[in-house]
Coordinates of C-alpha atoms in Angstrom, one line a residue:
M1 CA -38.1 80.4 -50.0
N2 CA -41.5 81.1 -51.6
Q3 CA -43.2 78.7 -49.1
L4 CA -41.6 80.4 -46.2
I5 CA -42.6 83.8 -47.4
Q6 CA -46.2 82.6 -48.0
S7 CA -46.3 81.3 -44.4
F8 CA -45.1 84.6 -43.2
E9 CA -47.7 86.5 -45.2
K10 CA -50.5 84.2 -44.0
D11 CA -49.6 84.8 -40.3
K12 CA -48.6 88.4 -40.6
D13 CA -51.5 89.7 -38.6
A14 CA -50.5 87.3 -35.7
Y15 CA -46.9 88.6 -35.9
E16 CA -48.0 92.2 -35.8
Y17 CA -50.3 91.5 -32.9
C18 CA -47.5 89.7 -31.1
E19 CA -45.2 92.7 -31.6
R20 CA -47.8 95.1 -30.1
K21 CA -48.8 92.8 -27.2
I22 CA -45.3 91.7 -26.1
A23 CA -44.0 95.3 -26.3
Q24 CA -46.7 96.4 -24.0
V25 CA -46.2 93.4 -21.6
V26 CA -42.4 94.2 -21.5
E27 CA -43.1 97.9 -20.8
D28 CA -45.5 97.0 -18.0
I29 CA -43.1 94.6 -16.5
C30 CA -40.2 97.1 -16.6
K31 CA -42.4 99.7 -14.9
F32 CA -43.5 97.3 -12.2
E33 CA -39.9 96.3 -11.5
N34 CA -38.8 100.0 -11.4
L35 CA -36.1 99.4 -14.0
S36 CA -34.3 102.4 -15.5
I37 CA -35.5 102.1 -19.1
H38 CA -34.7 104.7 -21.7
K39 CA -36.9 103.3 -24.5
I40 CA -38.6 100.2 -25.8
E41 CA -38.7 99.6 -29.5
S42 CA -40.4 96.9 -31.5
R43 CA -40.7 95.7 -35.1
V44 CA -41.9 92.9 -37.4
K45 CA -39.4 91.9 -40.1
K46 CA -40.2 93.2 -43.5
V47 CA -40.5 90.8 -46.4
D48 CA -37.3 92.0 -48.1
S49 CA -35.3 91.6 -44.8
L50 CA -36.8 88.2 -44.3
E51 CA -35.9 87.1 -47.8
K52 CA -32.3 88.1 -47.3
K53 CA -32.1 86.2 -44.0
I54 CA -33.5 83.1 -45.5
E55 CA -31.2 83.2 -48.5
K56 CA -28.1 84.0 -46.4
K57 CA -28.7 81.2 -43.8
N58 CA -30.0 78.7 -46.3
K59 CA -31.2 76.3 -43.6
Y60 CA -34.8 77.1 -42.8
T61 CA -37.5 74.7 -43.8
E62 CA -40.3 76.0 -41.5
I63 CA -41.2 79.6 -40.7
D64 CA -41.2 78.8 -37.0
Q65 CA -37.5 78.2 -37.2
I66 CA -36.9 81.9 -37.7
T67 CA -36.9 83.3 -34.2
D68 CA -36.5 87.0 -34.8
I69 CA -39.5 87.8 -37.0
V70 CA -40.8 89.7 -34.0
G71 CA -38.2 91.8 -32.4
I72 CA -38.2 93.9 -29.2
R73 CA -35.4 96.1 -28.1
I74 CA -35.0 97.3 -24.5
I75 CA -32.6 100.3 -24.1
T76 CA -31.6 100.9 -20.5
L77 CA -30.2 104.1 -19.1
F78 CA -27.4 102.3 -17.3
E79 CA -25.3 99.4 -18.3
D80 CA -25.8 97.5 -15.0
E81 CA -29.5 97.5 -15.6
V82 CA -29.0 95.2 -18.6
D83 CA -28.6 92.2 -16.2
N84 CA -31.6 93.3 -14.1
V85 CA -33.7 93.3 -17.2
A86 CA -32.3 89.9 -18.2
A87 CA -33.3 88.5 -14.8
V88 CA -36.9 89.8 -15.1
L89 CA -37.2 88.4 -18.7
K90 CA -36.0 85.0 -17.5
K91 CA -38.6 85.0 -14.8
E92 CA -41.5 86.1 -17.0
F93 CA -40.8 84.2 -20.2
E94 CA -39.5 80.9 -21.5
I95 CA -36.0 81.3 -22.8
D96 CA -34.7 79.4 -25.9
V97 CA -31.1 78.9 -24.6
E98 CA -29.8 77.5 -27.8
N99 CA -30.8 80.5 -29.9
S100 CA -30.0 83.2 -27.2
A101 CA -26.6 84.9 -26.9
D102 CA -24.9 87.4 -24.6
K103 CA -22.8 89.3 -27.2
R104 CA -21.3 91.4 -24.4
I105 CA -19.1 88.4 -23.7
K106 CA -16.4 88.5 -26.4
E107 CA -13.9 85.7 -27.2
N108 CA -11.3 88.3 -27.9
P109 CA -11.2 91.1 -25.3
E110 CA -9.3 93.3 -27.7
T111 CA -12.2 93.5 -30.2
F112 CA -14.7 96.3 -30.1
G113 CA -18.1 97.2 -31.2
Y114 CA -21.6 96.0 -30.8
A115 CA -22.4 94.7 -27.3
S116 CA -25.9 93.5 -26.6
L117 CA -27.8 90.7 -24.9
H118 CA -30.0 88.7 -27.2
Y119 CA -32.8 86.4 -25.8
V120 CA -35.2 84.3 -27.9
L121 CA -38.3 84.0 -25.8
S122 CA -41.8 82.7 -25.8
L123 CA -44.8 82.9 -23.5
K124 CA -45.1 80.6 -20.5
E125 CA -47.8 79.8 -18.0
P126 CA -50.0 81.3 -16.7
R127 CA -49.9 84.1 -19.3
K128 CA -49.8 81.6 -22.2
S129 CA -53.2 80.3 -21.3
L130 CA -54.9 83.6 -21.2
S131 CA -57.4 84.3 -24.1
E132 CA -55.7 87.5 -25.0
F133 CA -52.5 85.6 -25.9
A134 CA -54.2 82.7 -27.7
L135 CA -53.2 84.0 -31.2
I136 CA -49.5 84.2 -30.3
K137 CA -49.0 81.5 -27.7
D138 CA -46.7 79.5 -30.0
I139 CA -44.7 82.5 -31.5
S140 CA -41.1 83.0 -30.5
F141 CA -39.7 86.5 -30.4
E142 CA -36.3 88.1 -30.0
V143 CA -35.5 90.6 -27.2
Q144 CA -32.3 92.6 -27.4
V145 CA -31.2 94.5 -24.2
R146 CA -28.5 97.1 -24.3
S147 CA -27.6 100.4 -22.6
V148 CA -28.2 103.7 -24.3
L149 CA -24.5 104.1 -25.0
Q150 CA -24.3 100.6 -26.4
H151 CA -27.3 101.5 -28.5
A152 CA -25.6 104.7 -29.8
W153 CA -22.6 102.6 -30.8
A154 CA -24.7 100.0 -32.6
E155 CA -26.7 102.7 -34.5
I156 CA -23.5 104.6 -35.6
E157 CA -21.8 101.3 -36.5
H158 CA -24.7 100.2 -38.6
D159 CA -24.9 103.6 -40.4
L160 CA -21.2 103.4 -41.2
G161 CA -21.6 99.9 -42.4
Y162 CA -18.8 98.1 -40.5
K163 CA -19.4 95.3 -38.0
S164 CA -15.9 93.8 -37.4
N165 CA -12.4 94.9 -36.8
S166 CA -11.2 93.3 -40.1
E167 CA -13.7 95.4 -42.1
I168 CA -12.2 98.7 -41.0
P169 CA -9.4 100.3 -43.1
R170 CA -6.2 99.9 -41.1
H171 CA -5.5 103.6 -40.8
I172 CA -9.0 104.2 -39.3
R173 CA -9.0 101.1 -37.0
R174 CA -7.3 102.8 -34.1
N175 CA -9.9 105.7 -34.1
F176 CA -12.7 103.2 -34.1
S177 CA -11.2 101.4 -31.1
R178 CA -10.7 104.6 -29.2
V179 CA -14.3 105.6 -29.5
S180 CA -15.4 102.2 -28.5
S181 CA -13.2 102.4 -25.4
L182 CA -14.6 105.8 -24.5
L183 CA -18.2 104.6 -24.7
E184 CA -17.4 101.6 -22.5
A185 CA -15.6 103.8 -20.0
A186 CA -18.6 106.2 -20.0
D187 CA -21.0 103.4 -19.3
I188 CA -18.9 102.4 -16.3
E189 CA -18.6 105.9 -15.0
F190 CA -22.3 106.6 -15.2
V191 CA -23.0 103.5 -13.1
R192 CA -20.3 104.7 -10.6
I193 CA -21.9 108.2 -10.5
K194 CA -25.3 106.6 -9.9
E195 CA -23.9 104.6 -7.0
E196 CA -22.2 107.6 -5.5
L197 CA -25.4 109.6 -5.6
E198 CA -27.2 106.8 -3.9
K199 CA -24.5 106.7 -1.2
Y200 CA -24.8 110.4 -0.7
K201 CA -28.5 110.2 -0.4
S202 CA -28.2 107.6 2.3
Q203 CA -25.7 109.8 4.2
L204 CA -28.1 112.7 3.9
Q205 CA -30.9 110.7 5.4
G206 CA -28.8 110.2 8.5
E207 CA -27.5 113.8 8.8
I208 CA -30.5 115.9 7.7
N209 CA -32.4 115.3 11.0
V210 CA -29.5 116.7 13.1
I211 CA -30.1 120.5 13.4
S212 CA -26.5 121.2 14.2
N213 CA -25.4 119.7 10.9
Y214 CA -27.7 121.9 8.8
S215 CA -25.1 124.6 8.2
D216 CA -22.7 122.0 6.9
I217 CA -25.0 120.7 4.2
E218 CA -24.8 122.3 0.8
L219 CA -27.8 123.1 -1.3
D220 CA -28.5 120.6 -4.1
K221 CA -31.5 118.6 -5.3
L222 CA -30.9 115.7 -3.0
S223 CA -30.3 117.7 0.2
V224 CA -33.2 120.0 -0.4
L225 CA -35.6 117.1 -1.2
E226 CA -34.5 115.3 1.9
Y227 CA -35.0 118.4 4.0
L228 CA -38.5 118.9 2.5
K229 CA -39.5 115.3 3.2
T230 CA -38.2 115.2 6.8
S231 CA -38.7 118.8 8.2
D232 CA -41.4 119.0 10.9
D233 CA -42.2 122.5 9.7
I234 CA -42.6 121.5 6.1
Q235 CA -44.8 118.6 7.3
E236 CA -47.0 121.1 9.1
V237 CA -47.4 123.2 5.9
T238 CA -48.2 120.2 3.7
N239 CA -50.6 118.7 6.3
E240 CA -52.6 122.0 6.4
M241 CA -52.8 122.3 2.7
T242 CA -53.7 118.7 2.0
K243 CA -56.4 118.8 4.8
E244 CA -57.9 122.1 3.6
L245 CA -57.9 121.3 -0.1
N246 CA -58.5 117.6 0.3
Y247 CA -55.6 117.1 -2.1
P248 CA -53.1 114.2 -1.9
L249 CA -49.4 114.8 -1.4
L250 CA -47.4 113.4 -4.3
D251 CA -43.8 112.4 -3.8
D252 CA -42.7 114.3 -6.9
E253 CA -38.9 114.8 -7.0
F254 CA -38.9 117.7 -9.4
I255 CA -37.8 120.9 -7.6
T256 CA -36.3 124.3 -8.6
L257 CA -33.2 125.6 -6.9
S258 CA -32.5 128.6 -9.2
A259 CA -34.1 131.0 -6.8
M260 CA -31.9 130.2 -3.8
K261 CA -29.3 132.7 -4.9
L262 CA -31.9 135.4 -5.5
F263 CA -32.8 135.1 -1.8
N264 CA -29.2 134.6 -0.6
I265 CA -30.0 131.2 0.8
A266 CA -26.6 129.5 1.1
N267 CA -27.3 126.2 2.9
I268 CA -30.0 123.9 4.5
N269 CA -29.7 125.8 7.8
E270 CA -30.7 129.1 6.2
L271 CA -33.5 127.5 4.3
D272 CA -34.8 125.9 7.5
S273 CA -34.7 129.3 9.3
I274 CA -36.7 131.0 6.6
V275 CA -39.3 128.2 6.6
K276 CA -39.7 128.5 10.3
R277 CA -40.2 132.2 10.0
Y278 CA -42.7 132.1 7.2
K279 CA -44.6 128.8 7.5
T280 CA -47.8 130.5 8.5
Q281 CA -47.7 132.8 5.5
M282 CA -46.8 129.8 3.3
I283 CA -50.0 128.0 4.3
K284 CA -52.2 131.0 3.6
F285 CA -50.5 131.9 0.3
G286 CA -50.4 128.3 -0.9
L287 CA -54.1 127.7 -0.2
R288 CA -55.2 130.8 -2.0
W289 CA -52.8 130.2 -4.9
K290 CA -54.1 126.6 -5.4
R291 CA -57.7 127.8 -5.3
E292 CA -57.2 130.7 -7.7
R293 CA -54.2 129.7 -9.9
E294 CA -53.3 126.0 -9.8
A295 CA -55.4 123.5 -11.8
N296 CA -53.5 120.4 -10.5
P297 CA -55.5 118.8 -7.7
N298 CA -52.4 117.7 -5.7
I299 CA -49.6 119.0 -3.4
T300 CA -46.0 118.4 -4.3
Y301 CA -42.7 119.4 -2.7
Y302 CA -42.0 121.5 -5.8
F303 CA -45.2 123.5 -5.0
I304 CA -44.3 123.8 -1.3
L305 CA -40.9 125.2 -2.2
L306 CA -42.4 127.5 -4.9
T307 CA -44.9 128.8 -2.3
L308 CA -42.0 129.8 0.0
F309 CA -40.4 131.7 -2.9
Y310 CA -43.7 133.4 -3.7
V311 CA -44.1 134.5 -0.1
L312 CA -40.5 135.9 0.0
L313 CA -41.2 137.7 -3.3
Y314 CA -44.5 139.1 -1.9
L315 CA -43.2 140.3 1.4
E316 CA -39.6 141.2 0.8
H317 CA -39.0 142.0 -2.8
D318 CA -40.3 144.2 -5.6
D319 CA -41.8 143.6 -9.1
E320 CA -38.3 143.6 -10.7
M321 CA -37.3 140.7 -8.5
L322 CA -40.5 138.8 -9.4
C323 CA -39.6 139.2 -13.1
E324 CA -36.1 137.9 -12.5
F325 CA -37.5 135.0 -10.5
L326 CA -39.9 134.0 -13.2
E327 CA -37.2 134.1 -15.9
S328 CA -34.9 131.8 -14.0
S329 CA -37.5 129.5 -12.4
G330 CA -38.3 127.4 -15.4
I331 CA -42.0 128.4 -15.2
S332 CA -43.5 128.5 -18.7
K333 CA -43.6 132.1 -20.1
K334 CA -47.2 131.7 -21.0
Y335 CA -48.0 131.9 -17.2
H336 CA -45.8 134.9 -16.4
D337 CA -48.4 137.6 -17.1
R338 CA -51.1 135.8 -15.0
I339 CA -48.7 135.3 -12.1
K340 CA -47.8 139.0 -12.2
E341 CA -51.5 139.9 -12.3
L342 CA -52.2 137.8 -9.2
F343 CA -49.3 139.3 -7.3
A344 CA -50.5 142.8 -8.2
N345 CA -54.0 141.9 -6.9
Y346 CA -52.6 140.4 -3.7
K347 CA -50.5 143.5 -3.0
E348 CA -53.3 145.9 -3.7
E349 CA -55.6 144.2 -1.1
K350 CA -52.6 143.7 1.2
F351 CA -53.1 140.0 1.4
L352 CA -50.8 138.3 4.0
I353 CA -50.3 141.7 5.7
N354 CA -53.9 142.3 6.9
N355 CA -54.5 138.6 7.4

């Protein structure tokens, strides 16, 4: 054992570099592939943990035989993304099939508990030949992939100290199994909800361009975003703002719908009618607001919708309504006084009325 620990200590800097470098590579790959990742964790085994493993297994003669000294954990938002991540890892790295395992596949379907995909990987060409990887080109590392709910189970299970059915006291075993089933069902349902949202989004893309259907489309994040992205009137507003300010239009999907009830906007048809009525004022207000208030050099759909609300507040409602809007809009309270001040200045000079 002493020889193995000495080898580990000698190469510790390389292992720590491997941890940082591979974690960054994995993060970059996941972003490039647009995978729904909740978190990426990494670690290098501590000496006491390594000693316990060596003593327990009692089979290692070389430090390179221990394949999980460097560990990366990829936690996905959805269970179906685990296989997507696995496919990417297979493409980007060499996989040690003998030491890898899919622990989601259980010999006994009635068992419960930890479910995760374990790959032992190493670098492959052309990455392996790059100078930045020279120090770690021969180091294997373990990558675990699991959903956020599988991760929650594993963390709780670890904290409780039980890893198999037989370890659980008989009178508690059923409760353990029930929780495991609930988490597995929740994983399945979240995937189903995601698929239903994608299906609804596709349906909206076909319906939102048909004016006669507007009144039948309810207000929600997806329907409002699709309207903002496809409306000719909104396109006119965004084109004027981006042209005048020389700002890019960012495809930001954050919007606020809380003000819709304040202005009695019940559906996409009513939203469209208001936009048609006030698009000229939206352009004028938005340009001035960006120049005097906004520090971000870009235009977003969130800002376009916010501009419409500001125009309605300016032209049709009083200061009390402005306060109510600010409280419900999600705008940080540190900006409220400044926004109220700007509205007071605009009203005093009758901006939008004289112009």
